[in-house]
């Protein structure tokens, strides 16, 4: 992760924590992330992993992209060189394309999963749905109660993501695709 992203994540985290009137202790309890680590992230002294940032977002009840977004214009074009990839564990990388806002309860991501790679995600908030389109390669998506779905190029999948789930690439080539998180709680 580039240093500039880490500093912006820290500023956003501090702002959100202050808006809620939370101490670092309270934030640690809500997220499961240690108080020293949260302090380092807020100061920009440490860049969080994707997993840590998900824990923070979910514990605070905000979208993952909240930590990556800028002010929203009336029209937005995103070229490939405008966004930065966040490297995860086990060959998983993601870049935020469009962020969740009050008027648009969705987050769009492009992802890459290396050959032999995997990404295990804890449950998102209640009612969140994931939509995935695979552009290249093949992967397996595992959802609630050992439900599995093999996906290939141009395949699409929707599932409730308020349960643990995983993406697994056991194939010889990388997987590229698009992922959308839909926050159904906004539907009224």
Coordinates of N, CA and C in Angstrom, one line a residue:
X1 N 0.9 -1.2 0.0 CA 0.0 0.0 0.0 C 0.9 1.2 0.0
X2 N 0.6 2.2 -0.8 CA 1.4 3.4 -0.9 C 1.2 4.2 0.4
X3 N 2.2 5.0 0.7 CA 2.2 5.7 2.0 C 1.0 6.7 2.0
X4 N 0.7 7.4 0.8 CA -0.4 8.3 0.8 C -1.7 7.7 1.2
X5 N -2.0 6.5 0.7 CA -3.2 5.8 1.1 C -3.3 5.6 2.6
X6 N -2.2 5.1 3.2 CA -2.1 4.9 4.6 C -2.4 6.1 5.4
X7 N -1.9 7.2 5.0 CA -2.1 8.5 5.8 C -3.6 8.9 5.7
X8 N -4.2 8.8 4.5 CA -5.6 9.1 4.3 C -6.5 8.2 5.1
X9 N -6.2 6.9 5.1 CA -6.9 6.0 5.9 C -6.9 6.4 7.4
X10 N -5.7 6.8 7.8 CA -5.5 7.2 9.2 C -6.4 8.5 9.6
X11 N -6.4 9.4 8.6 CA -7.2 10.7 8.8 C -8.7 10.3 8.9
X12 N -9.1 9.5 8.0 CA -10.5 9.1 8.0 C -10.9 8.3 9.2
X13 N -10.1 7.4 9.7 CA -10.3 6.7 10.9 C -10.5 7.6 12.1
X14 N -9.5 8.5 12.2 CA -9.6 9.4 13.3 C -10.9 10.3 13.3
X15 N -11.2 10.8 12.1 CA -12.4 11.6 11.9 C -13.7 10.8 12.3
X16 N -13.8 9.6 11.8 CA -15.0 8.7 12.2 C -15.0 8.4 13.6
X17 N -13.9 8.2 14.2 CA -13.9 7.9 15.7 C -14.3 9.1 16.5
X18 N -13.8 10.3 16.1 CA -14.2 11.5 16.8 C -15.6 11.8 16.6
X19 N -16.2 11.6 15.4 CA -17.6 11.9 15.2 C -18.5 11.0 16.1
X20 N -18.0 9.8 16.4 CA -18.8 8.9 17.3 C -18.5 9.2 18.8
X21 N -17.5 10.0 19.1 CA -17.1 10.2 20.4 C -16.4 9.0 21.1
X22 N -15.8 8.2 20.3 CA -15.2 6.9 20.7 C -13.8 7.1 21.1
X23 N -13.4 6.5 22.2 CA -11.9 6.4 22.5 C -11.3 5.3 21.7
X24 N -10.0 5.2 21.7 CA -9.3 4.1 21.1 C -9.7 2.8 21.7
X25 N -9.9 2.8 23.0 CA -10.4 1.5 23.7 C -11.7 1.1 23.1
X26 N -12.7 2.0 23.0 CA -14.0 1.7 22.5 C -13.9 1.2 21.0
X27 N -13.1 1.8 20.2 CA -12.9 1.4 18.8 C -12.3 0.0 18.8
X28 N -11.3 -0.3 19.6 CA -10.7 -1.6 19.7 C -11.7 -2.7 20.0
X29 N -12.6 -2.4 21.0 CA -13.6 -3.3 21.4 C -14.6 -3.6 20.2
X30 N -14.9 -2.6 19.5 CA -15.9 -2.7 18.4 C -15.3 -3.4 17.2
X31 N -14.0 -3.3 17.0 CA -13.4 -3.8 15.7 C -12.6 -5.1 15.9
X32 N -12.1 -5.3 17.2 CA -11.3 -6.5 17.4 C -9.8 -6.2 17.0
X33 N -9.5 -5.0 16.7 CA -8.1 -4.6 16.3 C -7.5 -3.9 17.6
X34 N -6.3 -4.2 17.9 CA -5.6 -3.8 19.1 C -5.5 -2.2 19.1
X35 N -5.6 -1.7 20.3 CA -5.5 -0.2 20.5 C -4.2 0.3 20.0
X36 N -3.0 -0.3 20.2 CA -1.8 0.2 19.7 C -1.8 0.2 18.1
X37 N -2.3 -0.8 17.5 CA -2.4 -0.8 16.0 C -3.3 0.3 15.5
X38 N -4.5 0.5 16.2 CA -5.4 1.6 15.7 C -4.7 2.9 15.9
X39 N -3.9 3.1 16.9 CA -3.2 4.4 17.1 C -2.2 4.6 16.0
X40 N -1.5 3.5 15.7 CA -0.5 3.6 14.6 C -1.1 3.9 13.2
X41 N -2.3 3.3 13.0 CA -3.0 3.6 11.7 C -3.5 5.0 11.7
X42 N -4.0 5.5 12.8 CA -4.5 6.9 12.8 C -3.4 7.9 12.6
X43 N -2.2 7.6 13.1 CA -1.0 8.5 12.9 C -0.4 8.4 11.6
X44 N -0.8 7.4 10.8 CA -0.2 7.1 9.5 C 1.1 6.4 9.6
X45 N 1.4 5.8 10.8 CA 2.7 5.1 11.1 C 2.6 3.7 10.6
X46 N 1.4 3.2 10.4 CA 1.2 1.8 10.0 C 0.1 1.7 8.9
X47 N 0.4 0.9 7.9 CA -0.6 0.7 6.8 C -1.4 -0.6 7.2
X48 N -2.7 -0.5 7.3 CA -3.5 -1.7 7.6 C -3.6 -2.7 6.5
X49 N -3.7 -4.0 6.8 CA -3.9 -5.0 5.8 C -5.4 -4.9 5.3
X50 N -5.7 -5.5 4.3 CA -7.1 -5.5 3.8 C -8.0 -6.1 4.9
X51 N -7.5 -7.2 5.5 CA -8.3 -7.9 6.6 C -8.5 -6.9 7.8
X52 N -7.5 -6.2 8.2 CA -7.6 -5.3 9.3 C -8.6 -4.1 9.0
X53 N -8.5 -3.6 7.7 CA -9.3 -2.5 7.3 C -10.8 -3.0 7.3
X54 N -11.0 -4.2 6.8 CA -12.4 -4.8 6.8 C -12.9 -4.8 8.3
X55 N -12.1 -5.3 9.2 CA -12.5 -5.4 10.6 C -12.9 -4.0 11.1
X56 N -12.1 -3.0 10.8 CA -12.4 -1.6 11.3 C -13.7 -1.1 10.6
X57 N -13.8 -1.3 9.3 CA -15.1 -0.8 8.6 C -16.3 -1.5 9.2
X58 N -16.3 -2.8 9.4 CA -17.4 -3.5 9.9 C -17.7 -3.1 11.4
X59 N -16.7 -3.0 12.2 CA -16.9 -2.6 13.6 C -17.5 -1.2 13.7
X60 N -17.2 -0.3 12.7 CA -17.7 1.0 12.8 C -19.0 1.2 12.0
X61 N -19.4 0.1 11.3 CA -20.6 0.1 10.5 C -20.6 1.0 9.3
X62 N -19.4 1.0 8.7 CA -19.2 1.8 7.4 C -18.7 0.9 6.4
X63 N -18.8 1.3 5.1 CA -18.3 0.5 4.0 C -16.7 0.5 4.0
X64 N -16.1 -0.5 3.5 CA -14.7 -0.6 3.3 C -14.1 0.6 2.6
X65 N -14.8 1.0 1.5 CA -14.4 2.1 0.7 C -14.4 3.4 1.3
X66 N -15.1 3.5 2.5 CA -15.2 4.8 3.2 C -13.7 5.3 3.5
X67 N -12.8 4.4 3.7 CA -11.4 4.7 4.0 C -10.6 5.0 2.7
X68 N -11.2 4.9 1.5 CA -10.5 5.0 0.3 C -11.1 6.1 -0.6
X69 N -12.3 6.7 -0.2 CA -13.0 7.6 -1.1 C -12.6 9.0 -0.9
X70 N -12.9 9.8 -2.0 CA -12.8 11.2 -2.0 C -14.2 11.8 -2.2
X71 N -14.3 13.2 -2.2 CA -15.6 13.8 -2.4 C -16.2 13.3 -3.7
X72 N -17.5 13.2 -3.8 CA -18.2 12.6 -4.9 C -18.7 13.7 -5.9
X73 N -18.2 13.7 -7.1 CA -18.6 14.7 -8.1 C -20.0 14.2 -8.8
X74 N -20.5 15.1 -9.6 CA -21.8 14.8 -10.3 C -21.6 13.7 -11.3
X75 N -20.4 13.6 -11.9 CA -20.1 12.6 -12.9 C -18.7 12.1 -12.6
X76 N -18.4 10.8 -12.7 CA -17.1 10.3 -12.3 C -16.6 9.3 -13.3
X77 N -15.4 9.6 -13.9 CA -14.8 8.6 -14.8 C -13.5 8.1 -14.0
X78 N -13.3 6.8 -14.0 CA -12.2 6.3 -13.3 C -11.3 5.5 -14.3
X79 N -10.1 6.1 -14.6 CA -9.2 5.4 -15.5 C -8.4 4.4 -14.7
X80 N -7.8 3.5 -15.3 CA -7.1 2.4 -14.6 C -5.9 2.9 -13.8
X81 N -5.3 4.1 -14.2 CA -4.2 4.6 -13.4 C -4.5 5.5 -12.3
X82 N -5.8 5.8 -12.1 CA -6.3 6.7 -11.0 C -6.4 6.0 -9.7
X83 N -6.5 4.7 -9.7 CA -6.7 3.9 -8.4 C -5.5 3.1 -8.1
X84 N -5.4 2.8 -6.8 CA -4.3 2.0 -6.4 C -4.7 0.7 -5.9
X85 N -4.0 -0.4 -6.2 CA -4.3 -1.7 -5.7 C -3.8 -1.9 -4.3
X86 N -4.6 -2.5 -3.5 CA -4.3 -2.9 -2.1 C -3.9 -4.4 -2.2
X87 N -2.7 -4.8 -1.8 CA -2.3 -6.1 -1.8 C -2.8 -6.8 -0.5
X88 N -3.4 -8.0 -0.6 CA -3.8 -8.7 0.5 C -2.9 -9.9 0.7
X89 N -3.5 -10.9 1.4 CA -2.7 -12.1 1.7 C -3.1 -13.2 0.7
X90 N -2.3 -14.2 0.5 CA -2.6 -15.4 -0.3 C -2.9 -15.0 -1.8
X91 N -2.2 -14.0 -2.3 CA -2.4 -13.7 -3.8 C -3.6 -12.9 -4.1
X92 N -4.3 -12.3 -3.1 CA -5.5 -11.5 -3.4 C -5.1 -10.0 -3.4
X93 N -5.6 -9.3 -4.4 CA -5.5 -7.8 -4.5 C -6.8 -7.2 -4.9
X94 N -7.1 -6.0 -4.5 CA -8.3 -5.4 -4.8 C -8.1 -3.9 -4.9
X95 N -8.9 -3.3 -5.8 CA -8.9 -1.8 -5.9 C -10.3 -1.3 -6.0
X96 N -10.5 -0.2 -5.2 CA -11.9 0.3 -5.2 C -12.1 1.2 -6.4
X97 N -13.2 1.0 -7.1 CA -13.5 1.7 -8.3 C -14.5 2.8 -7.9
X98 N -15.7 2.4 -7.3 CA -16.7 3.4 -6.8 C -17.0 3.1 -5.4
X99 N -17.2 4.1 -4.6 CA -17.4 4.0 -3.2 C -18.9 4.1 -2.8
X100 N -19.2 3.6 -1.7 CA -20.6 3.7 -1.2 C -20.9 5.1 -0.7
X101 N -22.0 5.6 -1.0 CA -22.5 6.9 -0.5 C -24.0 6.7 -0.1
X102 N -24.5 7.7 0.6 CA -25.9 7.6 1.1 C -26.9 7.4 -0.1
X103 N -26.6 8.1 -1.2 CA -27.5 7.9 -2.4 C -27.2 6.7 -3.2
X104 N -26.0 6.1 -3.0 CA -25.7 4.9 -3.8 C -25.1 3.8 -2.8
X105 N -25.9 2.9 -2.3 CA -25.5 2.0 -1.3 C -24.7 0.8 -1.8
X106 N -23.7 1.1 -2.7 CA -22.9 0.1 -3.3 C -21.5 0.4 -3.3
X107 N -20.6 -0.6 -3.3 CA -19.2 -0.4 -3.5 C -18.8 -1.3 -4.7
X108 N -18.0 -0.7 -5.6 CA -17.5 -1.5 -6.8 C -16.0 -1.7 -6.6
X109 N -15.6 -2.9 -6.9 CA -14.1 -3.3 -6.8 C -13.7 -4.1 -8.0
X110 N -12.5 -3.9 -8.4 CA -11.9 -4.9 -9.3 C -11.0 -5.7 -8.5
X111 N -10.9 -7.0 -8.8 CA -10.0 -7.9 -8.0 C -9.2 -8.8 -8.9
X112 N -8.1 -9.2 -8.3 CA -7.2 -10.2 -8.9 C -6.9 -11.3 -7.9
X113 N -7.0 -12.5 -8.3 CA -6.6 -13.6 -7.4 C -5.6 -14.5 -8.1
X114 N -4.4 -14.6 -7.6 CA -3.3 -15.3 -8.2 C -3.6 -16.8 -8.3
X115 N -2.9 -17.5 -9.2 CA -3.0 -18.9 -9.3 C -2.7 -19.5 -7.9
X116 N -3.5 -20.4 -7.4 CA -3.3 -21.0 -6.0 C -3.6 -20.0 -4.9
X117 N -4.2 -18.9 -5.2 CA -4.5 -17.9 -4.2 C -5.9 -18.1 -3.6
X118 N -6.1 -17.4 -2.5 CA -7.4 -17.5 -1.8 C -7.7 -16.2 -1.0
X119 N -8.9 -15.9 -0.8 CA -9.3 -14.8 0.0 C -10.5 -15.2 0.9
X120 N -10.3 -15.2 2.2 CA -11.3 -15.6 3.2 C -11.8 -14.3 3.8
X121 N -13.1 -14.1 3.7 CA -13.8 -12.9 4.2 C -14.7 -13.2 5.4
X122 N -14.6 -12.5 6.4 CA -15.6 -12.6 7.5 C -16.9 -12.0 7.1
X123 N -18.0 -12.3 7.8 CA -19.3 -11.9 7.4 C -19.4 -10.3 7.4
X124 N -20.1 -9.8 6.4 CA -20.3 -8.4 6.3 C -21.6 -8.1 7.1
X125 N -21.9 -6.8 7.3 CA -23.1 -6.5 8.1 C -24.4 -7.2 7.6
X126 N -25.4 -7.4 8.4 CA -26.6 -8.0 8.0 C -27.2 -7.5 6.7
X127 N -27.6 -8.3 5.8 CA -28.3 -7.9 4.6 C -27.4 -7.6 3.4
X128 N -26.1 -7.5 3.7 CA -25.2 -7.1 2.6 C -25.1 -8.3 1.5
X129 N -25.2 -7.9 0.3 CA -25.1 -8.9 -0.8 C -23.9 -8.6 -1.6
X130 N -23.2 -9.7 -2.1 CA -22.1 -9.5 -3.0 C -22.5 -10.0 -4.4
X131 N -22.1 -9.3 -5.4 CA -22.3 -9.6 -6.8 C -20.9 -9.7 -7.4
X132 N -20.6 -10.8 -8.1 CA -19.3 -11.1 -8.7 C -19.4 -11.4 -10.2
X133 N -18.6 -10.8 -11.0 CA -18.5 -11.2 -12.4 C -17.0 -11.6 -12.6
X134 N -16.7 -12.8 -13.1 CA -15.4 -13.2 -13.4 C -15.1 -12.8 -14.9
X135 N -14.0 -12.1 -15.1 CA -13.6 -11.7 -16.5 C -12.6 -12.7 -17.1
X136 N -11.7 -13.2 -16.3 CA -10.7 -14.1 -16.7 C -10.4 -15.1 -15.6
X137 N -10.1 -16.3 -16.1 CA -9.8 -17.4 -15.2 C -11.0 -18.1 -14.6
X138 N -10.7 -19.0 -13.6 CA -11.7 -19.8 -12.9 C -11.5 -19.8 -11.4
X139 N -12.5 -19.6 -10.6 CA -12.4 -19.7 -9.2 C -13.6 -20.3 -8.6
X140 N -13.5 -20.7 -7.3 CA -14.6 -21.3 -6.6 C -15.0 -20.3 -5.5
X141 N -16.3 -20.0 -5.4 CA -16.8 -19.2 -4.3 C -17.5 -20.1 -3.3
X142 N -17.0 -20.0 -2.0 CA -17.7 -20.8 -1.0 C -18.5 -19.8 -0.1
X143 N -19.7 -20.2 0.2 CA -20.6 -19.3 1.0 C -21.1 -20.1 2.1
X144 N -22.1 -19.6 2.8 CA -22.8 -20.2 3.9 C -23.0 -21.7 3.8
X145 N -22.7 -22.4 4.9 CA -22.9 -23.8 5.1 C -22.3 -24.6 3.9
X146 N -21.1 -24.3 3.6 CA -20.3 -25.1 2.6 C -20.9 -25.1 1.2
X147 N -21.7 -24.1 0.9 CA -22.2 -24.0 -0.4 C -21.1 -23.5 -1.3
X148 N -20.9 -24.2 -2.5 CA -19.8 -23.8 -3.4 C -20.3 -23.6 -4.8
X149 N -19.6 -22.6 -5.5 CA -20.0 -22.3 -6.9 C -18.7 -22.1 -7.6
X150 N -18.5 -22.9 -8.7 CA -17.4 -22.7 -9.6 C -17.8 -21.6 -10.6
X151 N -16.9 -20.7 -10.9 CA -17.1 -19.6 -11.8 C -16.0 -19.5 -12.8
X152 N -16.4 -19.2 -14.1 CA -15.4 -19.0 -15.2 C -15.7 -17.7 -15.8
X153 N -15.0 -17.4 -17.0 CA -15.2 -16.1 -17.7 C -16.6 -15.8 -18.0
X154 N -17.0 -14.6 -17.7 CA -18.4 -14.1 -18.0 C -19.5 -14.6 -17.1
X155 N -19.1 -15.5 -16.1 CA -20.1 -16.0 -15.1 C -20.3 -14.9 -14.1
X156 N -21.6 -14.8 -13.6 CA -22.0 -13.9 -12.6 C -22.6 -14.6 -11.4
X157 N -22.4 -14.1 -10.2 CA -22.9 -14.7 -9.0 C -23.4 -13.6 -8.0
X158 N -24.5 -13.9 -7.4 CA -25.0 -13.0 -6.3 C -25.2 -13.9 -5.1
X159 N -24.8 -13.4 -3.9 CA -25.0 -14.2 -2.7 C -25.1 -13.3 -1.5
X160 N -25.8 -13.7 -0.4 CA -25.8 -13.0 0.8 C -24.4 -13.1 1.4
X161 N -23.9 -11.9 1.8 CA -22.5 -11.9 2.3 C -22.4 -11.6 3.8
X162 N -23.6 -11.8 4.5 CA -23.5 -11.6 5.9 C -23.2 -12.9 6.6
X163 N -22.5 -13.7 5.9 CA -21.9 -15.0 6.5 C -20.4 -15.0 6.0
X164 N -19.6 -15.8 6.7 CA -18.2 -16.0 6.2 C -18.3 -16.5 4.8
X165 N -17.3 -16.1 3.9 CA -17.2 -16.6 2.6 C -15.8 -16.6 2.1
X166 N -15.6 -17.3 0.9 CA -14.2 -17.3 0.4 C -14.2 -17.4 -1.1
X167 N -13.0 -16.9 -1.6 CA -12.7 -17.1 -3.1 C -11.5 -17.9 -3.1
X168 N -11.5 -19.0 -4.0 CA -10.4 -19.9 -4.1 C -10.0 -20.1 -5.5
X169 N -8.8 -19.9 -5.9 CA -8.3 -20.1 -7.2 C -7.3 -21.3 -7.2
X170 N -7.8 -22.5 -7.6 CA -7.0 -23.7 -7.6 C -6.4 -23.9 -9.0
X171 N -6.7 -23.0 -9.9 CA -6.3 -23.2 -11.3 C -5.0 -22.7 -11.6
X172 N -4.5 -22.9 -12.9 CA -3.2 -22.5 -13.3 C -3.0 -21.0 -13.7
X173 N -4.1 -20.3 -13.8 CA -4.0 -18.9 -14.2 C -4.7 -18.0 -13.2
X174 N -4.3 -16.7 -13.2 CA -4.9 -15.8 -12.3 C -6.4 -15.5 -12.7
X175 N -7.1 -15.1 -11.7 CA -8.5 -14.7 -11.9 C -8.6 -13.2 -11.8
X176 N -9.3 -12.6 -12.8 CA -9.6 -11.2 -12.7 C -11.1 -11.0 -12.8
X177 N -11.7 -10.1 -12.0 CA -13.1 -9.9 -12.0 C -13.5 -8.6 -11.3
X178 N -14.8 -8.4 -11.3 CA -15.4 -7.3 -10.6 C -16.3 -7.7 -9.5
X179 N -16.3 -7.0 -8.4 CA -17.1 -7.4 -7.2 C -17.9 -6.1 -6.8
X180 N -19.2 -6.3 -6.5 CA -20.0 -5.2 -6.0 C -20.6 -5.7 -4.7
X181 N -20.5 -4.8 -3.7 CA -21.2 -5.0 -2.4 C -22.4 -4.1 -2.4
X182 N -23.5 -4.7 -2.1 CA -24.8 -3.9 -2.1 C -25.3 -4.0 -0.7
X183 N -25.4 -2.8 -0.1 CA -25.9 -2.6 1.3 C -27.4 -2.5 1.3
X184 N -28.1 -3.7 1.4 CA -29.5 -3.7 1.3 C -30.3 -3.0 2.4
X185 N -29.6 -2.7 3.5 CA -30.2 -1.9 4.6 C -30.7 -0.6 4.2
X186 N -30.1 0.0 3.1 CA -30.5 1.3 2.6 C -31.9 1.2 1.9
X187 N -32.3 0.0 1.4 CA -33.6 -0.1 0.8 C -34.7 0.2 1.8
X188 N -35.6 1.1 1.5 CA -36.6 1.4 2.4 C -38.0 1.4 1.7

